Coordinates of C-alpha atoms in Angstrom, one line a residue:
M1 CA 8.6 -15.5 -32.1
N2 CA 10.9 -12.6 -31.2
Q3 CA 8.9 -9.6 -30.0
A4 CA 10.9 -7.2 -32.1
N5 CA 9.6 -9.0 -35.2
M6 CA 6.0 -8.9 -34.1
T7 CA 3.4 -6.4 -35.4
P8 CA 1.3 -4.4 -32.9
E9 CA -1.7 -6.6 -34.0
K10 CA 0.1 -9.8 -33.0
E11 CA 1.2 -8.2 -29.7
L12 CA -2.4 -7.4 -29.0
R13 CA -3.4 -11.0 -29.7
C14 CA -0.7 -12.2 -27.3
L15 CA -2.0 -9.8 -24.6
E16 CA -5.5 -11.0 -25.2
K17 CA -4.4 -14.6 -24.6
L18 CA -2.3 -13.8 -21.5
V19 CA -4.3 -11.2 -19.7
G20 CA -7.4 -10.2 -21.7
L21 CA -7.9 -6.8 -23.4
N22 CA -11.1 -6.1 -21.5
M23 CA -9.3 -6.5 -18.2
L24 CA -6.4 -4.3 -19.4
E25 CA -8.7 -1.5 -20.5
K26 CA -10.7 -1.7 -17.3
M27 CA -7.6 -1.4 -15.1
L28 CA -6.1 1.4 -17.1
C29 CA -9.5 3.3 -17.1
S30 CA -9.8 2.8 -13.3
F31 CA -6.3 4.2 -12.9
S32 CA -7.1 7.2 -15.2
K33 CA -10.4 8.0 -13.4
S34 CA -8.7 7.9 -9.9
T35 CA -5.7 10.0 -10.9
G36 CA -7.0 12.2 -13.7
L37 CA -4.0 11.1 -15.8
K38 CA -4.1 9.6 -19.3
A39 CA -2.7 6.1 -19.4
I40 CA -1.5 4.0 -22.4
L41 CA 0.1 0.6 -22.9
V42 CA 3.1 0.6 -25.2
D43 CA 5.6 -2.0 -26.6
T44 CA 9.4 -1.7 -26.7
R45 CA 9.2 0.2 -30.0
G46 CA 6.8 2.9 -28.5
N47 CA 3.7 1.7 -30.4
T48 CA 0.5 2.4 -28.4
L49 CA -1.4 -0.9 -28.0
V50 CA -4.1 0.1 -25.5
S51 CA -5.2 3.6 -24.6
T52 CA -7.8 5.4 -22.3
D53 CA -8.7 8.0 -24.9
H54 CA -12.3 7.3 -24.4
E55 CA -11.9 8.4 -20.7
I56 CA -9.2 11.0 -20.8
K57 CA -7.8 12.7 -23.9
D58 CA -4.3 13.9 -24.5
C59 CA -3.7 17.3 -23.1
S60 CA -3.9 20.2 -25.6
F61 CA -0.1 20.6 -25.6
C62 CA 0.5 17.0 -26.6
R63 CA -2.3 17.0 -29.2
K64 CA -0.7 20.0 -31.0
I65 CA 2.8 18.4 -30.9
R66 CA 1.4 15.1 -32.2
S67 CA -0.5 16.8 -35.0
D68 CA 2.8 16.8 -36.9
S69 CA 4.2 13.4 -38.0
S70 CA 7.7 14.3 -36.9
G71 CA 6.3 15.2 -33.4
M72 CA 4.5 11.9 -33.3
R73 CA 7.7 10.0 -34.1
K74 CA 9.6 11.9 -31.3
C75 CA 6.8 10.9 -28.8
Q76 CA 7.1 7.3 -30.0
R77 CA 10.9 7.3 -29.4
S78 CA 10.4 8.7 -25.9
Y79 CA 7.9 5.9 -25.1
A80 CA 10.2 3.3 -26.5
Q81 CA 13.2 4.5 -24.4
A82 CA 11.0 4.7 -21.3
C83 CA 9.7 1.2 -21.8
T84 CA 13.2 -0.2 -22.1
E85 CA 14.5 1.7 -19.1
A86 CA 11.6 0.6 -16.9
A87 CA 12.0 -3.1 -17.9
K88 CA 15.8 -2.9 -17.3
Y89 CA 15.4 -1.8 -13.6
G90 CA 12.1 -3.6 -13.0
E91 CA 10.5 -0.5 -11.3
P92 CA 8.6 2.7 -12.2
Y93 CA 10.7 5.0 -14.4
I94 CA 10.0 8.8 -14.1
F95 CA 11.2 10.7 -17.1
R96 CA 10.9 13.9 -19.2
C97 CA 9.6 13.3 -22.7
H98 CA 11.2 15.0 -25.7
A99 CA 8.8 18.0 -25.1
G100 CA 9.8 18.4 -21.5
L101 CA 6.7 17.0 -19.8
I102 CA 6.9 14.7 -16.7
M103 CA 5.7 11.1 -17.4
W104 CA 5.9 7.7 -15.7
S105 CA 6.6 4.3 -17.1
A106 CA 5.8 1.0 -15.2
P107 CA 7.2 -2.2 -16.7
I108 CA 5.1 -5.3 -17.6
V109 CA 7.2 -8.4 -18.4
L110 CA 5.3 -11.5 -19.4
N111 CA 7.6 -14.4 -20.3
E112 CA 9.7 -13.1 -23.2
Y113 CA 7.3 -10.2 -23.9
V114 CA 8.0 -6.6 -22.6
F115 CA 5.4 -3.8 -22.4
S116 CA 5.0 -0.7 -20.3
I117 CA 2.2 1.5 -19.0
I118 CA 2.9 5.1 -19.6
C119 CA 1.0 8.1 -18.1
G120 CA 1.6 11.7 -17.1
Q121 CA 1.6 14.8 -19.3
V122 CA 2.2 17.2 -16.4
L123 CA 4.8 19.6 -15.1
M124 CA 6.5 19.7 -11.7
W125 CA 6.8 23.5 -11.8
E126 CA 5.0 26.5 -13.2
P127 CA 6.1 27.1 -16.9
E128 CA 8.9 29.7 -16.8
D129 CA 10.0 31.9 -19.7
Y130 CA 13.0 29.7 -20.4
F131 CA 10.7 26.7 -20.9
L132 CA 8.5 28.6 -23.3
E133 CA 11.7 29.6 -25.2
E134 CA 12.7 26.0 -25.3
I135 CA 9.3 25.3 -26.9
E136 CA 10.1 27.6 -29.8
E137 CA 13.4 25.7 -30.4
M138 CA 11.6 22.3 -30.0
V139 CA 8.9 23.0 -32.6
K140 CA 11.2 24.2 -35.2
G141 CA 10.6 22.1 -38.3
L142 CA 7.1 21.1 -37.1
N143 CA 4.1 22.2 -39.0
V144 CA 2.4 23.7 -35.8
D145 CA 1.2 27.1 -34.6
V146 CA 4.0 28.1 -32.1
S147 CA 1.8 30.6 -30.3
A148 CA -0.9 28.0 -29.8
V149 CA 1.7 25.5 -28.5
K150 CA 3.0 28.1 -26.0
W151 CA -0.6 28.8 -24.8
A152 CA -1.2 25.1 -24.4
A153 CA 2.0 24.7 -22.4
A154 CA 0.9 27.5 -20.0
Q155 CA -2.3 25.5 -19.3
L156 CA -0.5 22.3 -18.3
E157 CA -1.2 20.7 -14.9
V158 CA 1.4 21.2 -12.3
M159 CA 2.0 18.4 -9.8
S160 CA 4.1 18.3 -6.6
S161 CA 6.9 15.8 -6.3
D162 CA 4.9 13.9 -3.7
K163 CA 2.0 13.5 -6.0
V164 CA 4.3 12.4 -8.8
Q165 CA 5.7 9.7 -6.6
A166 CA 2.3 8.6 -5.4
A167 CA 1.0 8.3 -8.9
S168 CA 4.1 6.4 -9.9
D169 CA 3.6 3.9 -7.0
L170 CA 0.0 3.4 -7.9
L171 CA 0.9 2.8 -11.6
F172 CA 3.4 0.2 -10.5
I173 CA 0.7 -1.6 -8.5
V174 CA -1.5 -1.7 -11.6
A175 CA 1.4 -3.1 -13.7
N176 CA 2.2 -5.8 -11.1
Q177 CA -1.5 -6.9 -11.0
I178 CA -1.5 -7.2 -14.8
M179 CA 1.8 -9.2 -14.7
K180 CA 0.4 -11.5 -12.0
S181 CA -2.7 -12.3 -14.1
G182 CA -0.5 -13.0 -17.1
M183 CA 1.9 -15.2 -15.2
I184 CA -1.0 -17.3 -13.9
V185 CA -2.1 -18.0 -17.5
L186 CA 1.5 -18.8 -18.5
E187 CA 2.0 -21.1 -15.5
Q188 CA -1.2 -23.0 -16.4
R189 CA 0.0 -23.3 -20.0
R190 CA 3.4 -24.6 -18.9
N191 CA 1.7 -27.2 -16.6
I192 CA -0.6 -28.3 -19.4
T193 CA 2.4 -28.6 -21.8
A194 CA 4.5 -30.5 -19.2
Q195 CA 1.7 -32.9 -18.5
Q196 CA 0.9 -33.4 -22.1
A197 CA 4.6 -34.2 -22.8
R198 CA 4.5 -36.9 -20.1
L199 CA 1.3 -38.3 -21.4
A200 CA 2.4 -38.2 -25.1
E201 CA 5.7 -40.0 -24.1
E202 CA 3.7 -42.7 -22.3
I203 CA 1.3 -43.0 -25.3
Q204 CA 4.2 -43.3 -27.7
A205 CA 5.9 -45.9 -25.6
R206 CA 2.7 -48.0 -25.6
K207 CA 2.4 -47.7 -29.3
R208 CA 5.8 -49.2 -29.7
S209 CA 4.8 -52.2 -27.6
E210 CA 3.1 -55.4 -29.0
V211 CA -0.2 -54.8 -30.9
A212 CA -1.1 -58.4 -31.7
M213 CA -4.2 -60.2 -30.4
R214 CA -6.5 -57.2 -30.1
T215 CA -9.4 -59.0 -28.4
I216 CA -7.2 -60.4 -25.7
E217 CA -5.4 -57.1 -25.2
S218 CA -8.8 -55.3 -24.9
R219 CA -9.9 -57.7 -22.1
A220 CA -6.5 -57.4 -20.4
F221 CA -6.7 -53.6 -20.8
S222 CA -10.0 -53.5 -18.9
I223 CA -8.8 -55.7 -16.1
N224 CA -5.6 -53.6 -15.9
S225 CA -7.7 -50.4 -15.6
L226 CA -9.7 -51.9 -12.8
D227 CA -6.6 -52.8 -11.0
K228 CA -5.2 -49.3 -11.4
E229 CA -8.5 -47.8 -10.1
H230 CA -8.4 -50.1 -7.1
E231 CA -4.8 -49.0 -6.5
L232 CA -5.7 -45.4 -6.9
K233 CA -8.5 -45.8 -4.4
S234 CA -6.1 -47.4 -1.9
L235 CA -3.5 -44.7 -2.4
V236 CA -6.0 -41.8 -1.9
R237 CA -7.5 -43.5 1.2
N238 CA -4.0 -43.8 2.7
G239 CA -2.9 -40.2 1.8
K240 CA -0.1 -41.2 -0.6
K241 CA -0.2 -38.2 -2.9
R242 CA 2.8 -38.7 -5.2
A243 CA 1.9 -42.3 -6.0
A244 CA -1.7 -41.4 -6.4
H245 CA -0.8 -38.7 -9.0
Q246 CA 1.3 -41.2 -10.9
V247 CA -1.5 -43.8 -11.1
L248 CA -4.0 -41.1 -12.1
E249 CA -1.9 -40.1 -15.0
N250 CA -1.5 -43.7 -16.1
L251 CA -5.3 -44.0 -16.1
L252 CA -5.6 -40.8 -18.1
V253 CA -3.3 -42.3 -20.7
D254 CA -5.6 -45.3 -20.8
I255 CA -8.6 -43.2 -21.3
I256 CA -7.1 -40.9 -24.0
E257 CA -5.5 -43.8 -25.9
I258 CA -9.0 -45.3 -26.5
N259 CA -11.2 -42.2 -26.7
S260 CA -8.9 -39.5 -28.0
E261 CA -11.5 -38.2 -30.5
Q262 CA -14.5 -38.6 -28.2
I263 CA -14.3 -35.9 -25.5
D264 CA -17.8 -36.7 -24.1
T265 CA -16.6 -40.3 -23.5
V266 CA -13.4 -39.0 -21.9
K267 CA -15.5 -36.8 -19.6
T268 CA -17.7 -39.8 -18.6
R269 CA -14.6 -41.8 -17.7
V270 CA -13.1 -38.9 -15.7
V271 CA -16.4 -38.6 -13.8
E272 CA -16.1 -42.3 -12.8
L273 CA -12.6 -41.4 -11.5
V274 CA -14.1 -38.5 -9.5
V275 CA -16.5 -40.9 -7.9
I276 CA -13.7 -43.4 -7.1
I277 CA -11.4 -40.7 -5.6
S278 CA -14.2 -38.9 -3.7
R279 CA -15.3 -42.2 -2.1
A280 CA -11.7 -43.0 -1.2
A281 CA -11.3 -39.6 0.4
V282 CA -14.4 -40.3 2.6
D283 CA -13.0 -43.7 3.5
G284 CA -9.8 -41.9 4.5
G285 CA -11.7 -39.7 6.9
A286 CA -12.7 -36.7 4.9
D287 CA -16.1 -35.1 5.8
L288 CA -18.8 -36.5 3.5
S289 CA -20.8 -33.3 3.3
V290 CA -17.8 -31.4 2.2
I291 CA -16.9 -34.0 -0.4
L292 CA -20.4 -34.0 -1.8
Q293 CA -20.4 -30.3 -2.2
Q294 CA -17.0 -30.4 -3.9
N295 CA -18.3 -33.0 -6.3
S296 CA -21.1 -30.8 -7.4
L297 CA -18.6 -28.0 -8.2
F298 CA -16.3 -30.4 -10.0
Y299 CA -19.1 -31.6 -12.3
L300 CA -20.0 -28.1 -13.2
E301 CA -16.4 -27.2 -14.0
L302 CA -15.9 -30.4 -16.1
L303 CA -19.0 -29.6 -18.3
K304 CA -17.4 -26.3 -19.4
I305 CA -14.1 -27.8 -20.5
T306 CA -13.7 -28.4 -24.2
K307 CA -10.2 -29.8 -24.7
T308 CA -8.7 -33.1 -23.7
E309 CA -5.5 -31.6 -22.3
E310 CA -7.4 -29.2 -20.1
I311 CA -9.4 -32.2 -18.7
C312 CA -6.2 -33.9 -17.8
L313 CA -4.8 -30.9 -15.9
W314 CA -8.2 -30.4 -14.3
A315 CA -8.2 -34.0 -13.1
R316 CA -4.8 -33.5 -11.5
G317 CA -6.2 -30.5 -9.6
M318 CA -9.3 -32.4 -8.6
L319 CA -7.2 -35.2 -7.1
E320 CA -5.1 -32.6 -5.2
T321 CA -8.2 -31.0 -3.8
F322 CA -9.6 -34.3 -2.5
M323 CA -6.3 -35.4 -1.0
N324 CA -5.9 -32.1 0.8
Q325 CA -9.2 -32.5 2.7
D326 CA -8.9 -32.6 6.5
I327 CA -9.7 -36.0 8.0
N328 CA -11.5 -36.5 11.3
K329 CA -9.7 -37.3 14.5
D330 CA -10.9 -40.9 14.8
Q331 CA -9.8 -41.7 11.3
K332 CA -6.4 -40.1 12.0
N333 CA -6.0 -42.3 15.0
I334 CA -6.9 -45.4 13.0
L335 CA -4.3 -44.5 10.3
A336 CA -1.7 -43.9 13.1
I337 CA -2.4 -47.3 14.7
Q338 CA -2.2 -49.0 11.3
K339 CA 1.1 -47.3 10.5
A340 CA 2.5 -48.1 14.0
A341 CA 1.5 -51.8 13.6
E342 CA 3.0 -52.0 10.2
Y343 CA 6.3 -50.5 11.5
I344 CA 6.4 -53.0 14.3
Q345 CA 5.8 -55.9 11.9
K346 CA 8.7 -54.8 9.7
N347 CA 11.2 -53.9 12.4
F348 CA 10.4 -56.4 15.2
R349 CA 13.9 -57.9 15.0
N350 CA 15.4 -54.6 16.0
K351 CA 15.5 -53.0 19.4
L352 CA 12.3 -50.9 19.4
T353 CA 11.1 -48.3 22.0
I354 CA 7.8 -46.5 22.2
E355 CA 9.7 -43.3 21.2
D356 CA 10.9 -44.9 18.0
I357 CA 7.4 -45.9 17.1
S358 CA 5.8 -42.5 18.0
Q359 CA 8.3 -40.7 15.7
V360 CA 7.1 -42.8 12.8
V361 CA 3.5 -41.8 13.2
Y362 CA 4.3 -38.2 14.3
L363 CA 2.5 -38.4 17.6
S364 CA 3.7 -38.1 21.2
P365 CA 4.6 -41.4 22.9
C366 CA 1.9 -41.1 25.5
Y367 CA -0.8 -40.3 22.9
V368 CA 0.1 -43.2 20.6
S369 CA 0.3 -45.6 23.5
R370 CA -3.2 -44.6 24.7
I371 CA -4.9 -44.8 21.3
F372 CA -3.2 -48.1 20.5
K373 CA -4.4 -49.6 23.8
Q374 CA -7.9 -48.3 23.3
S375 CA -8.1 -49.7 19.8
L376 CA -6.4 -53.1 20.0
G377 CA -6.7 -53.8 23.7
C378 CA -2.9 -54.2 24.2
T379 CA 0.0 -51.9 24.6
L380 CA 2.6 -51.2 21.9
M381 CA 5.2 -53.4 23.7
E382 CA 2.7 -56.2 24.2
Y383 CA 1.9 -56.1 20.5
L384 CA 5.6 -56.1 19.7
T385 CA 6.1 -59.1 22.0
H386 CA 3.2 -61.0 20.3
V387 CA 4.7 -60.3 16.8
R388 CA 8.0 -61.6 18.0
I389 CA 6.5 -64.7 19.5
E390 CA 4.6 -65.5 16.3
E391 CA 7.8 -65.2 14.3
A392 CA 9.5 -67.4 16.9
K393 CA 6.8 -70.1 16.5
T394 CA 7.4 -70.2 12.8
M395 CA 11.1 -70.5 13.2
L396 CA 10.9 -73.2 15.9
K397 CA 9.1 -75.4 13.3
D398 CA 12.2 -75.3 11.1
P399 CA 14.8 -78.0 12.1
K400 CA 17.8 -75.8 11.1
Y401 CA 17.2 -73.3 13.9
N402 CA 17.9 -74.0 17.6
V403 CA 16.2 -72.1 20.5
M404 CA 19.1 -69.6 20.9
Q405 CA 19.0 -68.7 17.2
V406 CA 15.3 -68.3 17.3
A407 CA 15.5 -66.0 20.2
E408 CA 18.0 -63.8 18.5
E409 CA 16.3 -63.7 15.1
S410 CA 12.9 -62.9 16.5
G411 CA 14.2 -59.9 18.4
F412 CA 14.9 -61.2 21.9
E413 CA 18.4 -60.3 23.2
D414 CA 18.3 -62.6 26.2
P415 CA 17.4 -66.3 25.5
A416 CA 16.3 -66.8 29.2
Y417 CA 13.9 -63.9 28.9
F418 CA 12.7 -65.3 25.6
T419 CA 11.9 -68.6 27.3
R420 CA 10.0 -66.9 30.1
V421 CA 7.9 -64.8 27.8
F422 CA 7.2 -67.7 25.4
K423 CA 6.0 -69.9 28.2
K424 CA 3.8 -67.2 29.7
I425 CA 2.1 -66.7 26.3
E426 CA 2.0 -70.2 24.9
G427 CA 1.9 -72.2 28.1
I428 CA 5.0 -74.3 27.2
T429 CA 8.7 -73.6 26.8
P430 CA 10.3 -73.0 23.3
S431 CA 12.1 -76.3 23.5
R432 CA 8.9 -78.3 24.2
F433 CA 7.1 -76.4 21.5
K434 CA 9.9 -77.3 19.0
Q435 CA 9.7 -81.0 20.0
Y436 CA 5.9 -81.1 19.4
A437 CA 6.3 -79.1 16.2
L438 CA 8.8 -81.5 14.8

């Protein structure tokens, strides 16, 4: 809905959802107490939405001007213009109101909504005769006591330019804090909306698929969920975040599709996922005591959630927390060794160096060589040679390959070197091995 078409009541409800009126009032009151200045929150039409009247009243001068409906409308127009100008430049806007008082406006922009905090009601100089004469001209047409207005003007607080600027800077800090709180809520809503769109799309896609044989589908569904849970556990253990998030969302679709109207059942199934993910995190090297403590906090948080979409977003954050846990050094070494071994098994036909392998596991060549030797009892190059020899043995059993082809295909550039290495490991030459194998 366009803000220009919203009533002040609807704008207040919007603020309540984004920031919370209690927090707004508390921040404005704290500002007023610390500066001695009245603060209000207005919209782009100059309507006052939140005020600190209960802490600091309008000055006597402003009360007399506002006592007339025409004066009130002029104040409202001043506020509307100040709100617009502050939002346009994105910084505090110091201005003179229609009655000549110095005031400040700090913008608050929340998505498509624009508001402003306004405070002031001071002068930057002692009231001079010309100012008092201007008051006579200003109040013409207003049903007010001119003498009383002049007297009230003479009582106005005078602030130096330094204090005016300091108060303006402080007001901007308050406005920024309010915007930050509101944007956090907006971001969470956008995340929930985006995730729900993905989940809804997946649910709709499944509804368009075959629906026959319900009993068989139900059994297959359970088996499929178990497979996904096993896959999720493996992905968490190996630190594969993106793939783990995808599998988790697929599981959430499974859970919602069956239990969409039973939030307690949804929570129970999500608790099972918490157990699976936390155990996988421990298997991946996370500290058990930290994980147990985090689990306790997660269960308390989950109990307070009342909407299915919020459970889904919470589950995503839960997975992220577990996968961001630090793993211990020994476990890191094991993972590095596994990754190095897998890289060798996939690339043994290429010319590999220790530097190539160390780059894959993000460790120094010396360090990865040492932990590999300590763990497997052989060096990286020895492991590479054994992998190549095992591949060569498989190929030698195939009649269509000769010894030279086997040497080349298994990663040995020199057939003579291949023969020497093969005999050293297997005790016979490749040619003799091929004869026996065939």
